[in-house]
Structures are given as C-alpha cells and as structure tokens.
Short mmCIF file of C-alpha atoms in Angstrom, two decimals:
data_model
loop_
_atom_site.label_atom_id
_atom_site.label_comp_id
_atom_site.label_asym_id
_atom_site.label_seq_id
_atom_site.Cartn_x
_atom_site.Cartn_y
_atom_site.Cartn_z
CA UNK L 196 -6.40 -20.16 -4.22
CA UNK L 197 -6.83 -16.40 -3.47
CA UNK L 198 -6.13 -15.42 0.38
CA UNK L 199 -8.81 -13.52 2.20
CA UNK L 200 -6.65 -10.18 3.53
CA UNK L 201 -8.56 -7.43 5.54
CA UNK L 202 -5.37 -5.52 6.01
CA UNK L 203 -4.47 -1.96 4.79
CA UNK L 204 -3.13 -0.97 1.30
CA UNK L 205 0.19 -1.70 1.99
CA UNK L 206 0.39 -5.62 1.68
CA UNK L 207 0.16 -6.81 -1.54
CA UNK L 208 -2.12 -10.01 -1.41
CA UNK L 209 -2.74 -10.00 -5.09
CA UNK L 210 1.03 -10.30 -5.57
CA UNK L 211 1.71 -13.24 -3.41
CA UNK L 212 -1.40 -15.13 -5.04
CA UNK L 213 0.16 -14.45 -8.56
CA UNK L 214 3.39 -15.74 -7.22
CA UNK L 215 1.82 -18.83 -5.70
CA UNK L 216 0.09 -19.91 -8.77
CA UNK L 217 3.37 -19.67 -11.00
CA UNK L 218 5.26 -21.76 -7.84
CA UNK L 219 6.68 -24.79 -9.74
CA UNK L 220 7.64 -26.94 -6.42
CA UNK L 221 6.90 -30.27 -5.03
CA UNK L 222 6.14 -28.34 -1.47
CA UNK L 223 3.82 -25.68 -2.80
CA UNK L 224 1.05 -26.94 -1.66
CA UNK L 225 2.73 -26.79 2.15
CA UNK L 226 3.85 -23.36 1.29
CA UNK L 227 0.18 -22.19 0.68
CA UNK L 228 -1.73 -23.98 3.40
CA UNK L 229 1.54 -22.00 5.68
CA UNK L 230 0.27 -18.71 4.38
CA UNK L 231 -2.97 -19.22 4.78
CA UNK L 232 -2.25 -20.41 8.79
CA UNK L 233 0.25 -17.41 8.98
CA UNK L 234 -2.42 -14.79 7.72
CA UNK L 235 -5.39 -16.90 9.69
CA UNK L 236 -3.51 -16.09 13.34
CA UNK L 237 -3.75 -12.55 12.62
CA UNK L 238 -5.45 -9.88 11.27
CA UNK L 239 -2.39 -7.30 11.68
CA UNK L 240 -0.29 -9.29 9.31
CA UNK L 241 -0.04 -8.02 5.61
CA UNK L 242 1.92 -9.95 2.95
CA UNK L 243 4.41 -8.96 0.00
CA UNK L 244 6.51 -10.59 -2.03
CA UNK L 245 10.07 -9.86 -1.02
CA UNK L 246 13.55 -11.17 -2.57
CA UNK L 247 11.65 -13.65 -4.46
CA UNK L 248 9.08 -15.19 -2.11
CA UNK L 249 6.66 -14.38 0.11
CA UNK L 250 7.31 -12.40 3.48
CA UNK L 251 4.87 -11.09 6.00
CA UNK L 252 4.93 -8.25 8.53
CA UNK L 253 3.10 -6.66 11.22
CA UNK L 254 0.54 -3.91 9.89
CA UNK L 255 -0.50 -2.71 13.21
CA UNK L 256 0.96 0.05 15.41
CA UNK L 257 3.64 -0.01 17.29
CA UNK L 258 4.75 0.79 20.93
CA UNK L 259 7.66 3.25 20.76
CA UNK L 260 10.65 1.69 22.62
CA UNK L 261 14.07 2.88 22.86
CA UNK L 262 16.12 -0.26 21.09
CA UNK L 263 19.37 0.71 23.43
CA UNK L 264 17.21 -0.04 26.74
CA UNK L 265 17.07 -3.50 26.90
CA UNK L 266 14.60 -2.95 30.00
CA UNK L 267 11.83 -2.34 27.00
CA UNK L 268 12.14 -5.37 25.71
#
C-alpha cells in the first residue's frame, strides 16, 4: 500500500513501497503499519531505502550547533 509523502525530492517513497511489496516476512505487515506511524508523526521525515531496508531522516532544517559544546545539546 503506497505511503502518502509530502516531503522534498530527496526521499525516495516510491523505493521503499517497491521494497515493501517484494518483503517476504511473517512481520511485514508490522513493518508497514511502523512506516506508515513513523511518516504519520511528521511531515519533516523523508524515507529511503538504505543497506537493505528502509531508513528515515529528518528533511527539515537544522539549527547550527557546535557538536564539541555539549552546552548545545
């Protein structure tokens, strides 16, 4: 079941539904209604397929920090 995705050109929805559809498992059903809560909390979160399953990321900008100052954090 295809994913509804408003995020920019870099996630690959169309991927990770391909992928899905091929998934051979007992748990892929799980696996699809977790990607579909994953991409439902958030519209900033794009999707890929990434060493052989699905992985997500954060498509929004980011606040520049200085990862040495743990104060930042």
């Amino acid at each position: 079941m295809p994913v509804e995705n408003k995020n920019d050109s870099t996630t690959k929805p169309e991927e990770v539904d391909a992928y899905m559809e091929k998934l051979k498992h007992p748990l892929a059903d799980l696996a699809e209604e977790i990607r579909r809560t994953i991409l439902a909390a958030d519209s900033s979160i794009g999707e890929e397929i990434k060493w052989n399953a699905p992985a997500f990321f954060y498509t929004g900008p980011m606040k520049p920090f200085n990862p040495r100052n743990t104060a930042d954090i």
